[in-house]
XYZ file of C-alpha atoms in Angstrom:
680
model
C -89.447 -48.224 -121.589
C -87.644 -45.904 -119.220
C -87.422 -42.321 -120.558
C -83.982 -40.957 -121.073
C -83.333 -37.703 -119.155
C -81.475 -34.950 -121.150
C -78.855 -33.059 -119.237
C -80.108 -29.897 -117.512
C -77.919 -27.023 -118.865
C -78.818 -24.766 -116.021
C -77.803 -27.215 -113.381
C -74.722 -28.725 -115.136
C -73.345 -25.736 -116.728
C -71.120 -25.203 -113.683
C -69.021 -28.138 -114.848
C -68.469 -26.325 -118.234
C -67.663 -23.173 -116.441
C -65.215 -24.994 -114.112
C -63.613 -26.785 -117.082
C -63.074 -23.569 -119.005
C -61.443 -21.962 -116.051
C -59.148 -24.926 -115.414
C -58.098 -25.118 -119.089
C -57.422 -21.470 -119.455
C -55.450 -21.170 -116.282
C -53.528 -24.395 -117.060
C -52.453 -23.109 -120.545
C -51.621 -19.613 -119.222
C -49.322 -21.085 -116.531
C -47.643 -23.298 -119.049
C -47.083 -20.369 -121.438
C -45.631 -18.278 -118.465
C -43.198 -21.328 -117.830
C -41.995 -21.129 -121.445
C -41.796 -17.351 -121.765
C -40.550 -16.191 -118.402
C -38.733 -18.954 -116.535
C -35.357 -20.700 -117.393
C -35.857 -24.100 -115.799
C -33.338 -26.207 -117.559
C -35.567 -28.634 -119.395
C -33.271 -31.494 -120.530
C -35.547 -34.408 -121.813
C -38.934 -35.354 -123.006
C -40.129 -36.533 -119.588
C -39.276 -33.008 -118.006
C -41.157 -31.381 -120.948
C -44.180 -33.484 -120.212
C -44.025 -32.757 -116.528
C -43.672 -29.033 -117.106
C -46.870 -29.284 -119.223
C -49.058 -31.227 -116.720
C -47.801 -29.831 -113.400
C -50.121 -26.815 -113.368
C -53.221 -29.194 -113.666
C -53.367 -30.623 -110.196
C -53.058 -27.132 -108.635
C -55.856 -25.704 -110.850
C -58.131 -28.746 -110.201
C -57.652 -28.522 -106.432
C -57.971 -24.749 -105.873
C -60.667 -24.122 -108.329
C -62.530 -27.219 -107.126
C -62.885 -25.566 -103.684
C -65.416 -23.291 -105.404
C -67.874 -26.242 -105.505
C -68.228 -26.024 -101.705
C -69.963 -22.632 -102.046
C -72.867 -23.850 -104.224
C -74.607 -20.558 -105.346
C -71.493 -18.475 -104.962
C -69.479 -21.016 -106.896
C -68.610 -18.605 -109.806
C -67.659 -15.744 -107.613
C -65.299 -17.957 -105.472
C -63.713 -19.435 -108.610
C -63.123 -16.070 -110.101
C -61.581 -14.678 -106.828
C -59.404 -17.856 -106.634
C -58.311 -17.400 -110.253
C -57.229 -13.721 -109.422
C -55.293 -14.847 -106.376
C -53.410 -17.518 -108.308
C -52.888 -15.257 -111.281
C -51.424 -12.596 -108.942
C -49.181 -15.281 -107.356
C -47.988 -16.379 -110.801
C -47.369 -12.703 -111.834
C -45.490 -11.895 -108.557
C -43.235 -14.909 -109.316
C -42.715 -13.633 -112.857
C -41.577 -10.165 -111.617
C -39.400 -11.624 -108.933
C -37.794 -14.120 -111.387
C -37.000 -11.291 -113.949
C -34.423 -9.946 -111.497
C -33.541 -12.674 -109.098
C -33.898 -15.800 -111.336
C -35.603 -17.285 -108.368
C -39.188 -17.926 -106.894
C -40.928 -16.152 -104.147
C -41.080 -17.964 -100.781
C -43.021 -17.296 -97.598
C -39.969 -15.713 -95.885
C -39.524 -13.440 -98.819
C -43.054 -12.292 -98.389
C -42.383 -11.569 -94.805
C -39.290 -9.516 -95.677
C -41.354 -7.645 -98.390
C -43.614 -6.453 -95.594
C -40.588 -4.613 -94.139
C -39.076 -3.441 -97.427
C -41.951 -2.905 -99.815
C -42.109 0.824 -99.478
C -38.510 1.155 -100.816
C -38.775 -1.238 -103.814
C -40.814 1.002 -106.191
C -38.271 1.815 -108.805
C -36.913 -1.763 -109.085
C -40.490 -3.312 -109.349
C -41.587 -0.787 -112.077
C -38.473 -1.383 -114.214
C -39.377 -5.179 -114.322
C -42.808 -4.650 -115.647
C -43.832 -4.970 -119.293
C -46.780 -3.459 -121.141
C -47.903 -6.890 -122.142
C -48.053 -8.277 -118.575
C -51.764 -7.634 -118.467
C -52.164 -10.736 -120.667
C -51.468 -12.819 -117.575
C -54.878 -11.729 -116.315
C -56.767 -12.345 -119.534
C -58.437 -15.510 -118.262
C -59.655 -13.664 -115.190
C -61.597 -11.162 -117.364
C -62.826 -13.840 -119.753
C -64.301 -15.667 -116.728
C -66.115 -12.526 -115.488
C -67.593 -11.965 -118.922
C -68.782 -15.583 -119.044
C -70.224 -15.454 -115.596
C -72.254 -12.374 -116.468
C -73.594 -13.780 -119.865
C -73.516 -17.435 -120.890
C -73.380 -18.911 -117.393
C -75.329 -16.164 -115.598
C -77.973 -18.518 -114.210
C -75.580 -21.462 -113.444
C -75.490 -22.713 -109.842
C -74.213 -25.803 -107.925
C -76.949 -27.913 -106.519
C -74.793 -30.104 -104.230
C -71.276 -30.451 -103.097
C -70.665 -33.971 -104.430
C -68.672 -32.595 -107.416
C -65.928 -31.401 -104.998
C -65.221 -34.976 -103.917
C -64.841 -36.053 -107.545
C -62.615 -33.160 -108.505
C -60.480 -33.581 -105.340
C -59.906 -37.187 -106.213
C -58.888 -36.350 -109.695
C -56.520 -33.569 -108.421
C -54.819 -35.881 -105.985
C -54.476 -38.622 -108.697
C -52.929 -36.236 -111.126
C -50.523 -34.903 -108.413
C -49.414 -38.322 -107.372
C -48.953 -39.337 -111.028
C -46.941 -36.192 -111.428
C -44.810 -36.746 -108.286
C -44.166 -40.324 -109.263
C -42.740 -39.336 -112.708
C -40.703 -36.593 -111.100
C -39.149 -38.979 -108.522
C -38.214 -41.306 -111.437
C -36.234 -38.455 -113.099
C -35.038 -36.780 -109.948
C -34.877 -39.151 -106.899
C -35.462 -37.643 -103.468
C -36.827 -34.536 -105.050
C -38.572 -33.307 -101.870
C -35.669 -34.260 -99.501
C -32.889 -32.690 -101.571
C -34.570 -29.407 -102.310
C -31.592 -27.014 -102.386
C -32.731 -25.654 -105.654
C -36.340 -24.181 -106.166
C -35.974 -24.445 -109.928
C -36.123 -28.203 -109.573
C -39.353 -28.073 -107.568
C -41.023 -25.623 -109.898
C -39.886 -27.605 -112.972
C -41.110 -30.979 -111.739
C -44.105 -30.036 -109.525
C -45.123 -26.658 -110.559
C -45.085 -23.116 -109.128
C -48.361 -23.497 -107.071
C -47.439 -26.901 -105.579
C -43.994 -25.328 -104.795
C -45.719 -22.682 -102.811
C -47.705 -25.293 -100.763
C -44.376 -27.139 -100.194
C -42.731 -23.936 -99.031
C -45.492 -23.249 -96.531
C -45.090 -26.736 -95.100
C -41.267 -26.345 -94.959
C -41.618 -23.112 -93.031
C -44.007 -24.621 -90.497
C -41.565 -27.487 -90.107
C -38.629 -25.061 -89.659
C -40.518 -23.253 -86.921
C -40.809 -26.470 -84.925
C -37.180 -27.470 -85.311
C -35.946 -25.022 -82.725
C -38.356 -26.225 -80.106
C -37.278 -29.826 -80.495
C -33.502 -29.037 -80.527
C -31.248 -29.736 -77.534
C -27.482 -29.529 -76.572
C -26.732 -32.975 -78.008
C -27.448 -31.577 -81.613
C -24.253 -29.545 -81.507
C -22.006 -32.633 -81.229
C -21.942 -33.537 -84.857
C -21.221 -29.979 -85.757
C -18.217 -29.850 -83.371
C -16.871 -33.035 -84.834
C -17.249 -31.807 -88.470
C -15.582 -28.483 -87.595
C -12.624 -30.201 -85.903
C -12.022 -32.497 -88.914
C -12.206 -29.694 -91.466
C -10.512 -26.830 -89.709
C -7.972 -24.858 -91.842
C -5.231 -23.801 -89.459
C -3.892 -20.223 -89.789
C -0.906 -19.501 -91.855
C 1.968 -18.637 -89.360
C 3.216 -16.036 -91.951
C 0.109 -14.005 -91.540
C -1.366 -14.846 -88.151
C -1.699 -11.738 -85.941
C -0.130 -9.450 -88.513
C -2.992 -7.056 -87.952
C -3.344 -7.511 -84.193
C -5.034 -4.515 -82.527
C -5.708 -2.673 -85.844
C -9.068 -1.134 -86.785
C -11.137 -2.997 -89.235
C -13.367 -1.425 -92.062
C -15.623 -3.566 -94.282
C -17.127 -2.055 -97.367
C -19.922 -3.934 -99.137
C -19.701 -2.959 -102.851
C -23.309 -3.200 -103.917
C -23.931 -5.553 -106.910
C -20.272 -5.318 -108.070
C -19.240 -8.405 -110.170
C -15.708 -9.184 -111.004
C -16.186 -8.821 -114.718
C -16.192 -5.015 -114.157
C -12.662 -5.058 -112.824
C -10.167 -4.111 -115.561
C -13.096 -3.800 -118.016
C -12.702 -0.960 -120.563
C -15.317 0.753 -122.518
C -15.236 1.076 -126.234
C -13.380 4.555 -125.883
C -10.735 2.931 -123.573
C -12.031 4.271 -120.345
C -11.722 1.926 -117.296
C -14.941 1.196 -115.384
C -13.155 0.900 -112.012
C -9.818 2.618 -112.355
C -9.221 2.942 -108.666
C -10.029 -0.693 -107.805
C -7.806 -1.679 -110.742
C -5.005 0.130 -109.254
C -5.311 -1.977 -106.087
C -5.441 -5.186 -108.160
C -2.151 -4.316 -109.887
C -0.321 -2.944 -106.932
C 0.890 -4.608 -103.733
C -1.360 -2.462 -101.384
C -3.940 -5.266 -100.922
C -4.705 -8.811 -101.573
C -7.093 -9.294 -104.452
C -8.997 -12.619 -104.814
C -9.877 -13.182 -108.445
C -11.766 -16.374 -107.897
C -14.030 -15.340 -105.093
C -17.700 -16.075 -105.415
C -20.882 -14.736 -103.735
C -22.931 -17.406 -101.867
C -26.044 -15.436 -101.205
C -29.566 -16.716 -101.427
C -32.897 -14.793 -101.284
C -31.590 -12.430 -98.669
C -29.002 -10.898 -101.099
C -27.177 -7.993 -99.357
C -28.259 -9.168 -95.851
C -27.143 -12.749 -96.781
C -23.794 -11.444 -97.670
C -23.489 -9.675 -94.310
C -24.487 -12.942 -92.639
C -21.987 -14.990 -94.521
C -19.088 -12.533 -93.883
C -19.703 -12.064 -90.189
C -20.771 -15.642 -89.145
C -18.996 -18.011 -91.510
C -22.318 -19.812 -92.022
C -24.555 -20.106 -95.120
C -27.956 -18.324 -95.581
C -31.251 -20.056 -95.569
C -32.578 -21.916 -98.664
C -35.826 -19.910 -98.360
C -36.005 -16.336 -97.174
C -33.336 -14.343 -95.253
C -31.728 -15.087 -91.884
C -31.847 -11.388 -91.048
C -35.774 -11.415 -91.249
C -36.680 -14.922 -90.172
C -33.947 -15.918 -87.508
C -33.037 -12.602 -85.924
C -33.913 -13.923 -82.476
C -31.244 -16.692 -82.686
C -28.117 -16.712 -80.796
C -24.978 -15.864 -82.805
C -21.208 -15.578 -82.348
C -20.575 -13.039 -84.980
C -17.593 -10.822 -85.746
C -18.749 -7.725 -83.746
C -19.426 -9.965 -80.690
C -16.095 -11.776 -80.882
C -14.165 -8.554 -81.297
C -16.093 -6.870 -78.517
C -14.529 -9.440 -76.183
C -11.100 -8.332 -77.594
C -11.696 -4.583 -76.721
C -13.276 -3.451 -80.105
C -16.079 -1.091 -80.614
C -18.386 -1.891 -83.548
C -20.625 0.199 -85.741
C -22.385 -0.172 -89.081
C -22.951 2.710 -91.582
C -25.942 2.525 -93.992
C -27.663 5.330 -95.994
C -31.018 3.644 -95.610
C -33.371 3.373 -92.708
C -32.650 0.803 -90.053
C -35.740 -1.374 -90.498
C -34.574 -2.339 -93.963
C -33.835 -6.173 -93.917
C -34.648 -5.954 -90.234
C -31.187 -4.666 -89.504
C -32.269 -2.754 -86.324
C -33.030 -6.064 -84.711
C -30.477 -8.380 -86.356
C -27.534 -6.098 -85.578
C -28.245 -6.511 -81.876
C -28.066 -10.256 -82.157
C -24.713 -9.836 -84.039
C -23.449 -7.673 -81.287
C -23.144 -4.099 -83.002
C -22.630 -1.271 -80.517
C -23.932 1.386 -82.872
C -25.889 1.629 -86.098
C -25.694 4.861 -88.083
C -28.697 4.744 -90.437
C -30.377 7.276 -92.681
C -31.420 9.382 -89.589
C -27.756 10.345 -89.259
C -27.376 11.600 -92.844
C -28.517 14.498 -94.930
C -31.293 12.721 -96.913
C -32.101 15.502 -99.410
C -33.548 14.708 -102.847
C -30.212 15.575 -104.490
C -28.301 13.190 -102.145
C -30.506 10.134 -102.616
C -31.230 7.576 -105.347
C -32.508 4.100 -105.567
C -32.383 2.581 -102.051
C -31.038 5.580 -100.067
C -28.084 7.975 -99.917
C -25.707 8.225 -102.780
C -22.167 6.736 -102.179
C -20.239 9.985 -102.371
C -22.179 11.917 -99.760
C -22.511 8.675 -97.783
C -18.756 8.331 -97.307
C -18.293 12.107 -96.864
C -20.884 12.342 -94.034
C -19.632 9.017 -92.472
C -16.053 10.240 -91.955
C -16.698 12.474 -88.920
C -18.839 9.708 -87.421
C -16.054 7.192 -87.985
C -13.458 9.447 -86.572
C -15.473 9.899 -83.325
C -15.495 6.117 -82.566
C -13.192 4.679 -79.799
C -10.304 2.592 -81.210
C -9.833 -0.136 -82.074
C -13.095 -0.369 -84.042
C -14.755 -2.754 -86.246
C -17.033 -1.064 -88.764
C -19.051 -1.880 -91.866
C -20.143 0.509 -94.780
C -22.983 -0.598 -96.994
C -22.924 1.264 -100.319
C -26.206 1.745 -102.364
C -25.613 3.538 -105.646
C -24.686 0.565 -107.790
C -28.167 -0.962 -107.321
C -30.562 -2.373 -109.886
C -31.804 -0.752 -112.147
C -28.445 1.228 -111.984
C -29.895 4.401 -113.317
C -27.727 7.524 -112.440
C -28.660 11.134 -112.153
C -26.975 13.074 -115.009
C -25.148 15.440 -112.717
C -23.456 12.454 -110.921
C -21.595 11.024 -113.908
C -20.057 11.835 -117.239
C -18.951 8.238 -117.781
C -20.372 6.673 -120.894
C -23.018 3.975 -120.840
C -22.547 0.689 -122.430
C -23.601 -0.059 -126.056
C -25.217 -3.564 -125.734
C -28.742 -2.254 -126.287
C -29.856 -3.585 -122.803
C -30.600 -0.564 -120.662
C -29.892 -2.367 -117.344
C -26.502 -3.699 -118.479
C -25.488 -0.423 -120.132
C -26.329 1.654 -117.036
C -24.428 -0.771 -114.808
C -21.029 0.513 -116.027
C -21.973 4.149 -115.011
C -23.113 3.095 -111.570
C -20.066 0.907 -110.998
C -17.743 3.798 -112.067
C -19.552 6.199 -109.684
C -19.049 3.724 -106.872
C -15.359 3.293 -107.754
C -14.901 7.057 -107.482
C -16.689 7.107 -104.094
C -14.426 4.406 -102.650
C -11.292 6.317 -103.929
C -12.666 9.369 -102.153
C -13.107 7.309 -98.964
C -9.525 5.943 -99.103
C -8.232 9.477 -99.538
C -10.237 10.559 -96.491
C -8.922 7.736 -94.438
C -5.376 8.650 -95.338
C -5.977 12.286 -94.536
C -7.430 11.388 -91.120
C -4.495 9.176 -90.236
C -6.656 6.018 -89.901
C -5.409 4.359 -93.034
C -2.106 3.150 -91.719
C -3.681 1.391 -88.759
C -6.783 0.071 -90.469
C -7.500 -3.405 -92.213
C -9.846 -2.708 -95.068
C -12.016 -5.472 -96.471
C -14.003 -4.687 -99.685
C -16.380 -7.277 -101.241
C -19.016 -7.503 -103.794
C -22.133 -8.647 -102.099
C -24.034 -10.408 -104.859
C -24.571 -10.381 -108.634
C -26.072 -7.287 -110.137
C -26.789 -8.559 -113.755
C -29.120 -11.636 -113.607
C -29.350 -14.397 -116.131
C -32.149 -12.598 -117.906
C -29.504 -10.270 -119.427
C -27.270 -13.003 -120.744
C -27.722 -11.855 -124.389
C -26.210 -8.489 -123.467
C -23.591 -10.027 -121.209
C -22.384 -12.164 -124.127
C -21.624 -8.942 -125.984
C -19.869 -7.517 -122.838
C -17.587 -10.680 -122.579
C -17.200 -10.967 -126.393
C -18.551 -14.476 -126.684
C -21.416 -15.973 -128.823
C -23.476 -17.039 -125.780
C -23.296 -17.370 -121.995
C -22.701 -21.045 -121.391
C -23.503 -22.725 -117.917
C -19.845 -22.487 -116.951
C -19.589 -18.834 -118.121
C -22.642 -18.086 -116.092
C -21.051 -19.657 -113.033
C -17.998 -17.518 -113.697
C -20.154 -14.430 -113.627
C -20.986 -15.081 -109.955
C -17.425 -14.002 -109.131
C -17.391 -10.843 -106.944
C -14.289 -8.868 -106.046
C -12.633 -9.355 -102.680
C -9.830 -6.959 -101.444
C -8.048 -7.131 -98.196
C -5.678 -4.399 -97.295
C -3.363 -5.018 -94.283
C -1.032 -2.197 -93.395
C 2.468 -3.314 -93.589
C 1.691 -6.590 -95.446
C 2.419 -7.037 -99.086
C -0.532 -7.986 -101.073
C -1.069 -9.209 -104.622
C -3.419 -11.231 -106.800
C -4.573 -14.497 -105.303
C -5.917 -17.344 -107.437
C -7.466 -19.623 -104.845
C -11.194 -20.458 -105.117
C -13.251 -19.230 -102.270
C -16.705 -17.875 -101.084
C -17.955 -15.304 -98.652
C -18.059 -17.720 -95.747
C -14.344 -17.959 -95.954
C -13.642 -14.349 -95.025
C -14.496 -14.422 -91.359
C -11.749 -16.884 -90.208
C -9.223 -15.155 -92.533
C -9.776 -11.791 -90.913
C -9.870 -13.138 -87.405
C -6.594 -14.949 -87.942
C -5.091 -11.757 -89.207
C -6.175 -10.110 -85.970
C -4.550 -12.858 -83.958
C -7.788 -14.686 -82.936
C -7.777 -18.458 -83.480
C -11.220 -19.658 -84.741
C -10.679 -23.467 -84.083
C -13.376 -23.438 -81.314
C -15.861 -21.493 -83.225
C -18.769 -23.206 -85.080
C -18.233 -21.681 -88.502
C -17.815 -23.428 -91.915
C -15.496 -21.177 -93.699
C -11.855 -21.894 -94.601
C -9.076 -19.364 -94.030
C -8.133 -17.980 -97.456
C -4.471 -17.618 -96.523
C -4.136 -20.960 -94.902
C -2.041 -23.663 -96.535
C -4.952 -26.017 -95.789
C -7.556 -23.889 -97.444
C -9.940 -25.905 -99.585
C -9.978 -24.782 -103.189
C -13.647 -24.704 -103.972
C -16.749 -22.649 -103.201
C -20.338 -23.885 -102.752
C -23.572 -22.137 -103.775
C -26.792 -22.102 -101.741
C -28.535 -24.366 -104.240
C -26.063 -27.211 -103.678
C -23.806 -26.538 -106.657
C -20.194 -25.698 -106.471
C -17.187 -24.410 -108.391
C -13.476 -25.515 -108.348
C -10.560 -24.855 -110.583
C -11.118 -28.136 -112.487
C -14.843 -29.001 -112.223
C -18.154 -27.213 -111.768
C -21.441 -28.583 -110.715
C -24.406 -26.596 -112.246
C -27.993 -27.679 -111.556
C -26.699 -31.121 -110.484
C -24.675 -31.657 -113.662
C -20.912 -31.930 -113.792
C -18.847 -29.806 -116.179
C -15.142 -29.180 -116.885
C -14.280 -25.741 -115.699
C -11.478 -25.506 -118.334
C -13.401 -26.565 -121.387
C -17.016 -26.056 -120.196
C -17.920 -29.547 -121.568
C -20.571 -31.600 -119.830
C -18.863 -34.568 -118.150
C -21.465 -37.372 -118.553
C -20.969 -40.884 -117.252
C -18.526 -39.760 -114.520
C -18.589 -39.346 -110.782
C -15.864 -36.511 -110.962
C -18.124 -34.085 -109.100
C -19.344 -36.474 -106.429
C -16.573 -36.084 -103.787
C -16.956 -32.312 -103.478
C -20.807 -32.538 -104.042
C -21.116 -34.849 -101.035
C -19.076 -32.325 -98.892
C -21.297 -29.491 -100.145
C -24.523 -31.312 -99.072
C -23.045 -32.043 -95.658
C -21.956 -28.369 -95.079
C -25.314 -26.915 -96.141
C -27.101 -29.426 -93.880
C -24.937 -28.533 -90.907
C -25.413 -24.833 -91.501
C -29.101 -25.292 -91.807
C -29.248 -27.149 -88.502
C -27.265 -24.426 -86.730
C -29.641 -21.721 -88.029
C -33.021 -23.533 -87.897
C -32.314 -25.184 -84.555
C -30.638 -22.094 -83.092
C -27.763 -24.534 -81.920
C -25.322 -21.803 -80.777
C -27.405 -21.172 -77.775
C -26.070 -24.504 -76.480
C -22.380 -23.741 -77.278
C -19.796 -21.253 -75.965
C -16.260 -21.227 -77.636
C -13.278 -21.015 -75.433
C -12.420 -17.367 -74.507
C -15.703 -16.042 -75.988
C -17.702 -13.650 -73.845
C -21.478 -13.965 -74.612
C -23.481 -10.863 -75.457
C -26.969 -9.907 -74.632
C -28.814 -8.261 -77.555
C -31.053 -6.354 -75.171
C -27.957 -4.384 -74.102
C -27.798 -2.614 -77.420
C -29.941 0.379 -78.264
C -29.635 2.311 -81.431
C -30.932 5.803 -80.689
C -31.757 8.463 -83.162
C -29.102 11.294 -83.419
C -29.240 13.990 -80.786
C -29.841 16.584 -83.387
C -32.232 15.798 -86.081
C -30.900 16.266 -89.693
C -31.767 19.649 -91.203
C -31.170 21.002 -94.703
C -28.061 23.070 -94.684
C -28.424 26.438 -96.363
C -25.818 27.977 -98.807
C -25.036 30.704 -96.323
C -24.043 28.183 -93.742
C -21.717 26.512 -96.246
C -20.000 29.901 -96.810
C -19.535 30.445 -93.134
C -18.046 26.973 -92.670
C -15.758 27.429 -95.698
C -14.423 30.731 -94.346
C -13.258 29.014 -91.094
C -12.200 25.608 -92.503
C -10.006 24.291 -95.292
C -12.540 22.917 -97.821
C -10.412 23.262 -100.970
C -11.634 20.689 -103.593
C -14.845 19.950 -101.703
C -18.207 20.547 -103.405
C -21.061 22.354 -101.740
C -22.974 19.077 -101.354
C -19.973 17.383 -99.617
C -19.543 20.411 -97.355
C -23.201 20.222 -96.290
C -22.740 16.572 -95.424
C -19.744 17.477 -93.316
C -21.578 20.152 -91.467
C -24.509 17.896 -90.792
C -22.342 14.938 -89.638
C -20.363 17.205 -87.233
C -23.595 18.702 -85.720
C -25.097 15.293 -85.359
C -22.070 13.936 -83.628
C -21.838 16.640 -81.097
C-alpha cells in the first residue's frame, strides 16, 4: 500500500503567505472603494464587480513574487507597498479632484510637486495609516510564522497567472454586459475603476498613453479632412450686430481661480456680499454676464482652462495638454492676433515651469511671460501657489502699461486656491458657518479676489487703458469638489446635492466687457471652448477657416448646450450625468427614453475630433486662410534685467515724497517700485 505523504509546511507555507497577502489587500482595496470613492453603483451586478475587481490585480502582481523563489516574501512585501502607495495616492487625489491619477498626471506632478505641499497635507487624515496595515502585518508574519518559508520552484506562478487571467476575463465579460464598449468609450475614468478596478485602470492608462504616443507618427494630412468637414457643417456665423465692435482694441483675460457661479450674488448670514464688485457688473450694463457658463476642464485644471479658452479645443481625457502635448502645432489666440498686429503677454505670480508654461506658451505664440521672477515674492506677499492677488495686480500694472498696443494679455490669479486659507491681515470678511473648513474659507478667499479685481479695474481706468480694452473674466474650474456636498447643501439651502444640482455647481462666471457695447445678463448655455470664437469675432476676425470646436456665444446660431470632458453634457431641458439622462427642470431621471441621444452623439463626435487634433498633432498639416504661422523657437522668456530685491521702508518714504501714493499701502508701494525698476 502506497504511503500517503503529508504536506510539508516549510515548503508549502508560501501558498498560505501568498493567500493571506491577497485576501488582506483585496479587502483593503474594497474598503477603500466604499469609503473614499463615489463611483455611482446602481445595481447588484455593479456591486459584485466592485467587490471582485481588485482580485485579478492582486493575484497577478503578488504572483510575480513566485519567480524569485527564496526572495519571494521580500518581493511580495515590496509589491504590496507599491500597490498600497498607488491606492493611497489615488485616495488623496480623489479627495480633491474626484478623479483618479493617470500617467500624464504623474508626469505633471514631476514639474509641480514642490508647490503642492499645503494642498496635499490638507487632504490627509490621521487614520490614513490604516491603508498600510496589511503591509506591516505581512512584515510581522514574514519574520515570525513564515520565517523559514521559501519557494522551491516557479510552477506556482503559472497556476496563479492562469487564475488571475481567468478572473479578469470573467470580470471584463460581466462589465461589458452592463456597460457595452467599456474600453472603447472610456471618457469617464469612474466607469473604468468601477467595473475593472483601480489597478487594472492604471494598466489600461499606461497602454493608452503608449498608443497615444504612436498616433502622431502615423498621422498624415488626409486626417484633417474629416475635421474640416465637421467644422464647416457646424460653424456658428458671427452676429453682424457685434462683429468687429472691438476691432483694434486691447484684450485682457483674467482667470479667476476656482471661482464658481454660486458665489455670485451670494450673501453671508450677516448680509455681506461675497463678490460685491462682480455683482455690480452682473446688475449693470458694463459687461455681458453669462449665467449658464460651464467649465470643461479635465485633469489639467487651470492649464486646461487656458487651453480651452485660447484654442477652442477640448483638453485630454488623461493628463494635461500643457505637459504632454507642448511640442504640437497650435493656432492659438496669441498667434492669430500676432498676425493682426498684437503683442501678447501672460502674467502669473508663480514660476514659469509650473504646468510647463515656459514651453507651452511658446507653442501658443506668447511674446512675453511675466512670471514670479518679475514680482516681489516676499513672505508677506505670497500664499498657496504664489503671489497674492492684490500685490500681483499692483505690480503688474507698470508692466502692462509698458507693452506696445494693441496687446493681448492674460492674468492668472492665485489667492482663491484650495484649501482657501487666508492670512488674517488680508481679510476681515467672515468665514462660512457650514462646519466644513474648506467651504467656510472659500468665501473669504473669493471675497479677497473680488477686492483685488476691483482694484485692477480702478487701475486700468486711472491709466486710461480701460476705455480701449476688452476685458474677459472667467472662472477656470470648480473650487469645491463633490466631497464637500454635505456642506454645499447647507450653502444652497437644500436637503442634498442631487446629480443635476451637482452639474449646476460646475457653472463658473464669464464676464465680457466691450467698451461702447451695452452688456447684460445672458442665459444661453455654453462652455469655455466657446469663448475664443466669440472674442475673435468681436475683434473683427472671422473664424470659419480655423479648426476649433467652439460656438460663438453671441451668434444667432449658437448651440445651446455645453459638454464635459467625461462625455456628459448640460442643456436647458436635459442633462446627461454619468451616461444617464435627467430633466434639467425637475432633476428627475428620464428612464426608457432617448431624449439625450441626439446631443450625446454630437458630444461623442466633438470629443473624438478634438482628441484626434491633439493626439495626432493635425494642425501641422493645416493653415487657415490669412493666418501667419509662428515658430516657437523665436520666443525667449528672459529673466528681468534687474533681479527682484526687498524694498526697504526708507525707499518707500523716498518714493512717496516724489509721487502721489494716496490710498496706497506700503506693501503696494513696494510692488510699484519693484515693477518700475524691473521694467527699466
